CSV table of C-alpha atoms in Angstrom, one decimal:
chain,number,residue,atom,x,y,z
B,1,GLU,CA,11.6,0.1,-16.2
B,2,VAL,CA,10.0,1.8,-13.2
B,3,HIS,CA,12.4,2.3,-10.3
B,4,LEU,CA,11.7,3.8,-6.9
B,5,VAL,CA,14.4,4.2,-4.2
B,6,GLU,CA,13.7,5.5,-0.7
B,7,SER,CA,16.3,7.1,1.5
B,8,GLY,CA,16.6,9.0,4.6
B,9,GLY,CA,15.6,6.4,7.2
B,10,GLY,CA,17.4,5.8,10.4
B,11,LEU,CA,17.2,6.1,14.2
B,12,VAL,CA,15.6,9.2,15.7
B,13,GLN,CA,14.7,10.1,19.3
B,14,PRO,CA,11.0,10.6,20.3
B,15,GLY,CA,10.0,14.2,19.4
B,16,GLY,CA,12.5,14.4,16.6
B,17,SER,CA,12.1,14.9,12.9
B,18,LEU,CA,13.1,13.1,9.8
B,19,ARG,CA,12.6,13.6,6.0
B,20,LEU,CA,12.3,10.6,3.7
B,21,SER,CA,13.0,10.9,0.0
B,22,CYS,CA,11.9,8.7,-2.8
B,23,ALA,CA,13.8,8.9,-6.1
B,24,ALA,CA,11.7,7.9,-9.1
B,25,SER,CA,12.6,6.9,-12.7
B,26,GLY,CA,11.2,5.0,-15.6
B,27,PHE,CA,7.9,6.9,-15.9
B,28,THR,CA,6.5,10.4,-16.3
B,29,PHE,CA,6.7,11.4,-12.6
B,30,SER,CA,4.9,14.7,-12.9
B,31,ASP,CA,1.8,13.0,-14.3
B,32,THR,CA,1.6,10.4,-11.5
B,33,TRP,CA,0.0,10.3,-8.1
B,34,MET,CA,2.4,9.0,-5.5
B,35,THR,CA,1.7,7.3,-2.2
B,36,TRP,CA,3.4,6.6,1.1
B,37,VAL,CA,2.6,3.4,2.9
B,38,ARG,CA,4.2,2.2,6.1
B,39,GLN,CA,4.5,-1.2,7.9
B,40,ALA,CA,5.4,-1.5,11.6
B,41,PRO,CA,7.5,-4.5,12.5
B,42,GLY,CA,5.5,-7.6,12.3
B,43,LYS,CA,2.3,-5.7,11.5
B,44,GLY,CA,0.2,-5.0,8.4
B,45,LEU,CA,0.3,-2.2,5.8
B,46,GLU,CA,-1.0,1.3,6.6
B,47,TRP,CA,-1.7,4.0,4.1
B,48,VAL,CA,0.0,7.2,5.1
B,49,ALA,CA,-0.5,9.9,2.4
B,50,ASP,CA,-1.1,10.6,-1.3
B,51,ILE,CA,0.0,13.5,-3.5
B,52,LYS,CA,-1.2,14.4,-7.0
B,53,GLY,CA,1.2,14.7,-9.9
B,54,ASP,CA,1.3,18.4,-9.9
B,55,GLY,CA,1.3,18.6,-6.1
B,56,SER,CA,-2.1,20.4,-6.1
B,57,ALA,CA,-3.9,17.8,-3.9
B,58,ARG,CA,-2.7,15.8,-0.9
B,59,HIS,CA,-4.5,13.3,1.3
B,60,TYR,CA,-3.5,12.0,4.7
B,61,VAL,CA,-4.6,9.3,7.1
B,62,ASP,CA,-6.5,11.1,9.9
B,63,SER,CA,-4.2,9.9,12.7
B,64,LEU,CA,-1.1,11.6,11.1
B,65,LYS,CA,-2.5,14.9,9.9
B,66,GLY,CA,-0.5,17.8,11.3
B,67,ARG,CA,2.6,15.8,12.0
B,68,PHE,CA,3.5,14.4,8.5
B,69,THR,CA,3.7,16.3,5.3
B,70,VAL,CA,4.0,14.8,1.8
B,71,SER,CA,5.6,16.9,-1.0
B,72,ARG,CA,7.3,16.5,-4.3
B,73,ASP,CA,9.9,18.1,-6.6
B,74,ASN,CA,9.0,17.2,-10.1
B,75,SER,CA,12.2,18.8,-11.4
B,76,LYS,CA,14.1,16.2,-9.5
B,77,ASN,CA,11.6,13.3,-9.9
B,78,SER,CA,11.5,13.1,-6.1
B,79,LEU,CA,8.9,12.5,-3.5
B,80,TYR,CA,9.3,13.4,0.1
B,81,LEU,CA,7.7,12.7,3.5
B,82,GLN,CA,8.5,15.2,6.3
B,83,MET,CA,7.8,13.5,9.7
B,84,ASN,CA,7.8,15.7,12.8
B,85,ASN,CA,7.2,15.1,16.5
B,86,LEU,CA,8.0,11.4,15.9
B,87,ARG,CA,6.7,8.8,18.4
B,88,ALA,CA,7.7,5.2,19.1
B,89,GLU,CA,4.6,4.0,17.2
B,90,ASP,CA,5.9,5.6,14.0
B,91,THR,CA,8.6,3.0,13.9
B,92,ALA,CA,8.1,1.2,10.6
B,93,VAL,CA,9.3,0.5,7.1
B,94,TYR,CA,8.1,3.4,4.9
B,95,TYR,CA,7.4,2.6,1.3
B,96,CYS,CA,6.8,4.9,-1.6
B,97,ALA,CA,4.6,3.7,-4.4
B,98,ARG,CA,3.4,4.7,-7.8
B,99,ASN,CA,-0.4,5.2,-7.6
B,100,LEU,CA,-2.2,4.6,-10.9
B,101,GLY,CA,-5.5,5.7,-9.5
B,102,TYR,CA,-7.7,4.8,-6.5
B,103,HIS,CA,-4.8,3.2,-4.7
B,104,ARG,CA,-3.7,0.8,-7.5
B,105,LEU,CA,-0.1,0.8,-6.3
B,106,GLU,CA,1.6,-0.6,-9.3
B,107,SER,CA,5.3,-0.1,-8.3
B,108,TRP,CA,6.9,0.0,-4.9
B,109,GLY,CA,10.3,1.0,-3.5
B,110,GLN,CA,12.3,-1.3,-1.3
B,111,GLY,CA,11.4,0.6,1.8
B,112,ALA,CA,13.2,2.8,4.3
B,113,LEU,CA,13.3,1.8,8.0
B,114,VAL,CA,12.5,4.5,10.6
B,115,THR,CA,13.2,3.7,14.2
B,116,VAL,CA,12.0,6.0,16.9
B,117,SER,CA,13.7,5.3,20.2
B,118,SER,CA,15.7,6.9,22.9
G,1,GLN,CA,-11.4,5.1,9.9
G,2,SER,CA,-11.4,1.3,10.8
G,3,ALA,CA,-9.3,-1.2,8.9
G,4,LEU,CA,-11.0,-3.6,6.6
G,5,THR,CA,-11.5,-7.1,8.1
G,6,GLN,CA,-9.6,-10.1,6.8
G,7,PRO,CA,-9.1,-13.5,8.3
G,8,PRO,CA,-5.7,-13.7,9.9
G,9,SER,CA,-4.9,-17.0,8.1
G,10,ALA,CA,-5.9,-19.3,5.3
G,11,SER,CA,-4.4,-22.4,3.9
G,12,GLY,CA,-4.7,-25.0,1.1
G,13,SER,CA,-2.9,-27.8,-0.5
G,14,PRO,CA,-1.1,-27.5,-3.8
G,15,GLY,CA,-3.6,-27.5,-6.6
G,16,GLN,CA,-6.5,-26.5,-4.4
G,17,SER,CA,-8.3,-23.2,-4.4
G,18,VAL,CA,-8.5,-20.8,-1.5
G,19,THR,CA,-10.6,-17.6,-1.0
G,20,ILE,CA,-9.7,-14.7,1.2
G,21,SER,CA,-12.4,-12.3,2.2
G,22,CYS,CA,-12.1,-8.6,2.9
G,23,THR,CA,-15.1,-7.0,4.7
G,24,GLY,CA,-15.8,-3.3,4.9
G,25,THR,CA,-18.8,-1.0,4.9
G,26,SER,CA,-20.9,0.8,2.4
G,27,SER,CA,-18.5,3.8,2.7
G,28,ASP,CA,-15.6,1.9,1.3
G,29,VAL,CA,-15.7,-1.6,-0.1
G,30,GLY,CA,-19.5,-1.6,-0.8
G,31,GLY,CA,-19.5,1.9,-2.2
G,32,TYR,CA,-16.8,1.8,-4.8
G,33,ASN,CA,-15.3,-0.6,-7.3
G,34,HIS,CA,-11.8,0.4,-6.2
G,35,VAL,CA,-10.6,-2.6,-4.2
G,36,SER,CA,-7.0,-3.9,-4.8
G,37,TRP,CA,-5.2,-6.9,-3.5
G,38,TYR,CA,-1.5,-7.1,-2.7
G,39,GLN,CA,0.9,-10.0,-2.2
G,40,GLN,CA,3.8,-9.6,0.2
G,41,HIS,CA,6.6,-12.2,0.7
G,42,PRO,CA,8.7,-11.9,3.8
G,43,GLY,CA,11.2,-9.0,3.7
G,44,LYS,CA,9.9,-7.9,0.3
G,45,ALA,CA,7.8,-5.0,-0.9
G,46,PRO,CA,4.1,-5.7,-1.7
G,47,LYS,CA,3.0,-6.5,-5.3
G,48,VAL,CA,-0.4,-5.7,-6.7
G,49,MET,CA,-2.3,-8.8,-7.8
G,50,ILE,CA,-5.8,-7.4,-8.4
G,51,TYR,CA,-7.1,-3.9,-8.9
G,52,GLU,CA,-10.6,-2.4,-9.4
G,53,VAL,CA,-12.1,-5.5,-7.8
G,54,ASN,CA,-11.3,-8.0,-10.5
G,55,LYS,CA,-8.7,-6.7,-12.9
G,56,ARG,CA,-5.2,-8.3,-13.2
G,57,PRO,CA,-2.1,-6.3,-14.0
G,58,SER,CA,0.0,-7.8,-16.8
G,59,GLY,CA,2.2,-10.6,-15.6
G,60,VAL,CA,-0.1,-11.8,-12.8
G,61,PRO,CA,-1.2,-15.4,-13.4
G,62,ASP,CA,-4.9,-15.9,-14.1
G,63,ARG,CA,-5.0,-18.2,-11.1
G,64,PHE,CA,-5.6,-15.0,-9.2
G,65,SER,CA,-9.1,-13.6,-9.4
G,66,GLY,CA,-11.1,-11.0,-7.5
G,67,SER,CA,-14.8,-10.4,-6.9
G,68,LYS,CA,-17.1,-8.4,-4.7
G,69,SER,CA,-20.6,-8.8,-3.2
G,70,GLY,CA,-22.0,-6.0,-1.1
G,71,ASN,CA,-19.5,-4.9,1.5
G,72,THR,CA,-17.2,-7.9,1.1
G,73,ALA,CA,-14.5,-8.3,-1.5
G,74,SER,CA,-12.8,-11.6,-2.1
G,75,LEU,CA,-9.5,-12.9,-3.6
G,76,THR,CA,-9.4,-16.4,-5.0
G,77,VAL,CA,-6.2,-18.2,-5.7
G,78,SER,CA,-6.8,-21.3,-7.8
G,79,GLY,CA,-4.3,-24.1,-8.5
G,80,LEU,CA,-2.3,-23.2,-5.4
G,81,GLN,CA,1.5,-23.3,-5.8
G,82,ALA,CA,4.2,-23.2,-3.3
G,83,GLU,CA,5.2,-19.7,-4.3
G,84,ASP,CA,1.7,-18.4,-3.5
G,85,GLU,CA,2.6,-18.7,0.2
G,86,ALA,CA,2.7,-15.1,1.4
G,87,ASP,CA,0.7,-12.4,3.2
G,88,TYR,CA,-2.2,-10.9,1.3
G,89,TYR,CA,-3.7,-7.4,1.9
G,90,CYS,CA,-6.8,-5.8,0.5
G,91,VAL,CA,-7.2,-2.0,0.2
G,92,SER,CA,-10.2,0.0,-0.7
G,93,TYR,CA,-10.8,3.6,-1.7
G,94,ALA,CA,-13.0,5.2,0.9
G,95,ALA,CA,-14.9,8.4,1.2
G,96,SER,CA,-12.9,11.7,1.4
G,97,ASN,CA,-10.2,10.1,-0.8
G,98,ASP,CA,-8.9,7.9,2.0
G,99,ALA,CA,-7.5,4.4,1.6
G,100,LEU,CA,-8.2,1.6,4.0
G,101,PHE,CA,-6.1,-1.5,4.2
G,102,GLY,CA,-7.2,-4.9,5.6
G,103,GLY,CA,-5.2,-6.4,8.5
G,104,GLY,CA,-3.7,-9.0,6.2
G,105,THR,CA,-4.1,-12.7,5.7
G,106,LYS,CA,-1.2,-15.2,5.9
G,107,LEU,CA,-1.7,-17.8,3.2
G,108,THR,CA,0.0,-21.2,3.9
G,109,VAL,CA,0.4,-23.8,1.2
G,110,LEU,CA,0.3,-27.1,3.0
């Protein structure tokens, strides 16, 4: 059974940094594209970033390029999202998802809440 | 990139059919057969209901169907049931490997 568990969320001040992790199990992680999606409180879903199975390709939503970095460690079956220079508008639940191609997001974690506030 | 356009709400009575639209451009919905639909119940993670315009993952009831015409994709839920009440989001592959989500539609079963 596929299992995705996010961690690392919490309260951070504006301008601060945070790294989210996503532990994966139940599938061949290194062969699989992974995706981060976020959802601000009471708002819709927003695609954040994708990373290819071997880490050789990464794609980001234009508005976050330069502040957010997606990475992975296939030896640990883990996905990461490094978030720098955080702003209030980055407050959201961040989900990791298994991407079976062209954003067919077949499995999702439970989400990690990130709150940016002073 | 602009989000795809969905109606904010839709509704139907049990047993009826309802269709939710998702409108984009020729650079996303109209240009690729890579539209997916997600169902999200309050406080829960989204669940894929349709992918590649009209394909259903295993376990999704055949009451859910997808289609596309031009720059508009649609999700139809037939034989509405109480548990279908949820938010629904479309997403399309777009040029430069981007993904665009719709703003979401709240489906109410009357």
